[in-house]
Amino acid sequence: MILKNVSRSRSALPLALLGTQLASVACDKGPSSQDSVSHNSVSSALAPPSVAPSSQASGVENTVVFEGVPVAEGPRLAILPGQGVGPIRIGANAATIARLMKKPCQYVDKAVCRYSGRAVEFFFDEKGMTRHIHLHRARRRLGPEGVMFGQFNGNFPSSAEFPLRSRIRFGMLAAGVVELMGPPTEILKEWPPETRNHPSAHAVVSVVAYPGMWLEYDKLESGSMVLSGIILKKD
């Protein structure tokens, strides 16, 4: 399967929180210089002027195009920012990943071990060790006309610092995420290559930073902007 190369013009996307509801996404506005983020206002969510998905995933595996909501499968994995998922840590190789996932990689090459049905990808460095982990919302596409991801089986564990974090789910509005986890440390004006070069970049409208991870928000056909990707990384 060859993915189309998509380049879209992006505009600044202010996110104003009113109570716990996300205000409408405002388009065609110029960039803001504000970098600070308060609990009551998440502003200046900026996207780069154009994003072209990488050709890295050409020839990706075929998988089921889900008619309904996909069912989660495999071991349940805790989302651990800065560390990994479940027992799998950043730094694991493909053999360790397959053993702990209890299933061989659905697709694997020198760059990635992908479980599209389980909505998780493990990206490797030049030594074949996991550099970052990318989780996805169910039915998110691997490219504008690519296969759909399935259902990720896991969530954030609660902690003393984030007692409500376990309630966060893919598909939540940004306001809901902020309500449960607090404001991000940064709204990225320039998206990281982990987002920019991924085939799902065609749908991303905002990327925000929390310790040990980036959160990606996609704009759906309905116009809603929802949590669609989580990138776990070392700070």
Short mmCIF file of C-alpha atoms in Angstrom, two decimals:
data_model
loop_
_atom_site.label_atom_id
_atom_site.label_comp_id
_atom_site.label_asym_id
_atom_site.label_seq_id
_atom_site.Cartn_x
_atom_site.Cartn_y
_atom_site.Cartn_z
CA MET A 1 0.00 0.00 0.00
CA ILE A 2 1.41 3.39 -0.98
CA LEU A 3 0.32 6.28 1.16
CA LYS A 4 -0.45 9.59 -0.47
CA ASN A 5 1.84 12.48 0.36
CA VAL A 6 -0.36 15.12 1.91
CA SER A 7 0.58 18.72 2.57
CA ARG A 8 -1.98 20.90 4.28
CA SER A 9 -1.88 24.50 5.25
CA ARG A 10 -2.22 24.89 8.99
CA SER A 11 -3.42 27.87 10.92
CA ALA A 12 -3.10 28.82 14.55
CA LEU A 13 -5.75 27.06 16.57
CA PRO A 14 -6.55 28.85 19.82
CA LEU A 15 -8.08 26.62 22.48
CA ALA A 16 -10.12 28.56 24.99
CA LEU A 17 -11.52 26.60 27.90
CA LEU A 18 -14.91 27.75 29.20
CA GLY A 19 -15.63 25.67 32.27
CA THR A 20 -14.91 22.14 31.12
CA GLN A 21 -16.04 22.64 27.52
CA LEU A 22 -13.77 23.32 24.56
CA ALA A 23 -14.60 26.43 22.59
CA SER A 24 -14.80 26.15 18.83
CA VAL A 25 -11.54 25.90 16.92
CA ALA A 26 -10.75 29.26 15.36
CA CYS A 27 -9.12 29.07 11.95
CA ASP A 28 -7.07 31.48 9.85
CA LYS A 29 -5.57 33.37 12.76
CA GLY A 30 -1.96 34.42 13.04
CA PRO A 31 0.51 32.89 15.48
CA SER A 32 0.61 34.06 19.06
CA SER A 33 3.82 34.62 21.01
CA GLN A 34 2.33 33.35 24.27
CA ASP A 35 4.07 30.22 25.58
CA SER A 36 2.71 30.03 29.12
CA VAL A 37 -0.26 27.78 29.84
CA SER A 38 -2.75 28.37 32.63
CA HIS A 39 -5.34 25.97 34.01
CA ASN A 40 -8.21 28.12 32.79
CA SER A 41 -6.85 28.97 29.37
CA VAL A 42 -5.02 26.85 26.84
CA SER A 43 -4.07 29.26 24.10
CA SER A 44 -1.90 29.53 21.02
CA ALA A 45 -2.14 25.91 19.88
CA LEU A 46 0.00 26.31 16.80
CA ALA A 47 0.61 23.96 13.93
CA PRO A 48 3.38 24.28 11.35
CA PRO A 49 2.35 25.75 7.98
CA SER A 50 2.48 22.38 6.26
CA VAL A 51 2.96 18.76 7.19
CA ALA A 52 3.85 15.96 4.80
CA PRO A 53 3.46 12.42 6.12
CA SER A 54 6.58 10.34 5.81
CA SER A 55 6.89 7.64 3.18
CA GLN A 56 8.33 5.43 5.91
CA ALA A 57 5.14 3.38 6.22
CA SER A 58 4.69 2.57 2.53
CA GLY A 59 3.97 -1.10 2.31
CA VAL A 60 2.35 -1.23 5.74
CA GLU A 61 0.37 -4.31 6.67
CA ASN A 62 -3.25 -4.78 5.75
CA THR A 63 -5.67 -5.11 8.62
CA VAL A 64 -9.40 -5.09 9.30
CA VAL A 65 -11.26 -1.89 8.45
CA PHE A 66 -13.58 -1.86 11.43
CA GLU A 67 -17.29 -1.50 10.77
CA GLY A 68 -18.02 -0.72 14.42
CA VAL A 69 -15.99 -0.03 17.53
CA PRO A 70 -12.96 -2.37 17.60
CA VAL A 71 -12.57 -4.62 20.63
CA ALA A 72 -9.42 -4.31 22.73
CA GLU A 73 -7.20 -7.39 22.81
CA GLY A 74 -3.93 -8.50 24.30
CA PRO A 75 -2.49 -7.67 27.74
CA ARG A 76 -3.74 -4.55 29.47
CA LEU A 77 -0.96 -1.96 29.49
CA ALA A 78 -0.50 0.92 31.91
CA ILE A 79 0.54 4.15 30.16
CA LEU A 80 3.70 5.32 31.92
CA PRO A 81 5.02 8.69 30.68
CA GLY A 82 8.79 8.71 30.26
CA GLN A 83 8.95 4.94 30.83
CA GLY A 84 6.79 2.84 28.51
CA VAL A 85 3.61 0.76 28.55
CA GLY A 86 2.96 -2.04 31.03
CA PRO A 87 6.20 -4.03 31.48
CA ILE A 88 7.63 -2.77 28.17
CA ARG A 89 10.16 0.00 28.64
CA ILE A 90 11.69 2.54 26.32
CA GLY A 91 14.91 0.77 25.32
CA ALA A 92 13.30 -2.64 24.67
CA ASN A 93 14.13 -4.48 21.44
CA ALA A 94 11.70 -6.24 19.08
CA ALA A 95 12.15 -9.66 20.68
CA THR A 96 11.37 -8.31 24.16
CA ILE A 97 8.35 -6.42 22.85
CA ALA A 98 6.94 -9.51 21.12
CA ARG A 99 7.43 -11.62 24.25
CA LEU A 100 5.73 -9.13 26.57
CA MET A 101 2.95 -8.37 24.07
CA LYS A 102 2.44 -12.15 23.77
CA LYS A 103 2.31 -11.81 20.01
CA PRO A 104 4.85 -11.09 17.24
CA CYS A 105 4.91 -7.59 15.83
CA GLN A 106 2.07 -7.24 13.32
CA TYR A 107 4.48 -5.29 11.14
CA VAL A 108 8.19 -4.86 11.81
CA ASP A 109 11.19 -3.35 10.06
CA LYS A 110 14.33 -1.54 11.21
CA ALA A 111 12.30 1.51 12.23
CA VAL A 112 9.17 0.20 13.94
CA CYS A 113 7.33 -2.70 15.55
CA ARG A 114 3.66 -1.99 14.91
CA TYR A 115 0.52 -3.56 16.35
CA SER A 116 -2.13 -1.74 14.32
CA GLY A 117 -4.90 -3.91 15.79
CA ARG A 118 -3.78 -2.95 19.30
CA ALA A 119 -3.11 0.70 18.38
CA VAL A 120 0.48 0.82 19.61
CA GLU A 121 3.79 1.32 17.81
CA PHE A 122 7.34 0.94 19.10
CA PHE A 123 9.85 3.05 17.16
CA PHE A 124 13.52 2.02 17.18
CA ASP A 125 16.79 3.90 17.21
CA GLU A 126 19.76 2.92 15.04
CA LYS A 127 20.65 0.17 17.54
CA GLY A 128 17.22 -1.45 17.35
CA MET A 129 16.15 -0.24 20.80
CA THR A 130 12.82 1.46 21.43
CA ARG A 131 13.25 5.24 21.19
CA HIS A 132 9.61 6.21 21.67
CA ILE A 133 6.17 4.57 21.85
CA HIS A 134 3.16 5.89 19.94
CA LEU A 135 -0.40 5.07 21.07
CA HIS A 136 -3.47 5.83 18.97
CA ARG A 137 -7.19 6.43 19.18
CA ALA A 138 -9.39 3.64 17.80
CA ARG A 139 -10.20 4.09 14.10
CA ARG A 140 -7.39 6.59 13.60
CA ARG A 141 -5.97 6.05 10.14
CA LEU A 142 -2.39 5.16 9.29
CA GLY A 143 -2.31 7.72 6.48
CA PRO A 144 -5.25 9.53 4.84
CA GLU A 145 -6.34 6.36 3.06
CA GLY A 146 -4.49 3.86 5.22
CA VAL A 147 -5.66 1.12 7.54
CA MET A 148 -7.39 1.94 10.81
CA PHE A 149 -5.89 1.38 14.22
CA GLY A 150 -7.78 -0.86 16.59
CA GLN A 151 -8.46 -0.32 20.29
CA PHE A 152 -5.58 0.29 22.71
CA ASN A 153 -5.99 -1.90 25.77
CA GLY A 154 -4.84 0.22 28.69
CA ASN A 155 -4.96 3.58 30.43
CA PHE A 156 -3.06 5.92 32.72
CA PRO A 157 -2.74 4.73 36.32
CA SER A 158 -3.73 7.17 39.03
CA SER A 159 -1.01 8.69 41.19
CA ALA A 160 -0.69 11.09 44.08
CA GLU A 161 0.27 13.81 41.62
CA PHE A 162 -2.49 12.97 39.12
CA PRO A 163 -5.33 11.28 41.07
CA LEU A 164 -7.84 11.65 38.21
CA ARG A 165 -5.55 10.71 35.34
CA SER A 166 -6.96 7.18 35.05
CA ARG A 167 -10.18 8.69 33.67
CA ILE A 168 -8.49 10.02 30.55
CA ARG A 169 -9.60 8.27 27.39
CA PHE A 170 -8.85 8.61 23.71
CA GLY A 171 -11.51 10.74 22.05
CA MET A 172 -11.75 13.25 24.92
CA LEU A 173 -11.81 16.97 24.21
CA ALA A 174 -8.73 18.94 25.25
CA ALA A 175 -10.76 20.60 28.01
CA GLY A 176 -11.52 17.22 29.56
CA VAL A 177 -7.87 16.21 29.53
CA VAL A 178 -6.82 19.49 31.18
CA GLU A 179 -9.54 19.09 33.80
CA LEU A 180 -8.22 15.65 34.76
CA MET A 181 -4.47 16.16 34.37
CA GLY A 182 -3.90 19.89 34.58
CA PRO A 183 -2.57 22.18 31.86
CA PRO A 184 0.25 21.06 29.56
CA THR A 185 3.75 22.33 30.15
CA GLU A 186 3.92 23.56 26.57
CA ILE A 187 1.84 23.89 23.42
CA LEU A 188 4.26 23.05 20.66
CA LYS A 189 4.60 25.68 17.94
CA GLU A 190 6.82 23.35 15.94
CA TRP A 191 5.70 19.75 16.00
CA PRO A 192 8.29 17.09 16.83
CA PRO A 193 9.43 14.75 14.03
CA GLU A 194 7.66 11.91 15.86
CA THR A 195 4.40 13.64 14.89
CA ARG A 196 5.46 15.42 11.72
CA ASN A 197 6.88 12.32 10.03
CA HIS A 198 4.12 9.92 11.06
CA PRO A 199 1.48 8.90 8.48
CA SER A 200 -1.31 10.03 10.83
CA ALA A 201 -0.01 13.63 10.76
CA HIS A 202 -2.61 14.56 8.13
CA ALA A 203 -5.29 14.76 10.84
CA VAL A 204 -3.30 16.37 13.68
CA VAL A 205 -4.16 19.96 14.59
CA SER A 206 -2.38 20.41 17.93
CA VAL A 207 0.44 18.83 19.94
CA VAL A 208 0.98 19.58 23.63
CA ALA A 209 3.68 18.50 26.07
CA TYR A 210 3.46 16.90 29.49
CA PRO A 211 6.41 15.38 31.37
CA GLY A 212 7.53 12.26 29.51
CA MET A 213 5.03 12.52 26.68
CA TRP A 214 3.36 14.49 23.93
CA LEU A 215 -0.39 14.44 23.33
CA GLU A 216 -1.77 14.78 19.81
CA TYR A 217 -5.21 16.16 19.01
CA ASP A 218 -6.93 15.38 15.72
CA LYS A 219 -9.80 17.27 14.15
CA LEU A 220 -12.59 14.87 13.22
CA GLU A 221 -15.01 15.25 10.32
CA SER A 222 -17.59 16.42 12.88
CA GLY A 223 -15.30 19.36 13.72
CA SER A 224 -14.47 18.09 17.21
CA MET A 225 -10.83 18.20 18.28
CA VAL A 226 -10.09 15.09 20.35
CA LEU A 227 -7.20 13.27 21.99
CA SER A 228 -5.95 10.89 19.30
CA GLY A 229 -2.29 10.13 19.95
CA ILE A 230 0.07 9.73 22.90
CA ILE A 231 3.83 9.66 22.33
CA LEU A 232 5.82 8.32 25.28
CA LYS A 233 9.43 9.44 25.37
CA LYS A 234 12.40 10.09 27.58
CA ASP A 235 12.67 13.73 28.68
#
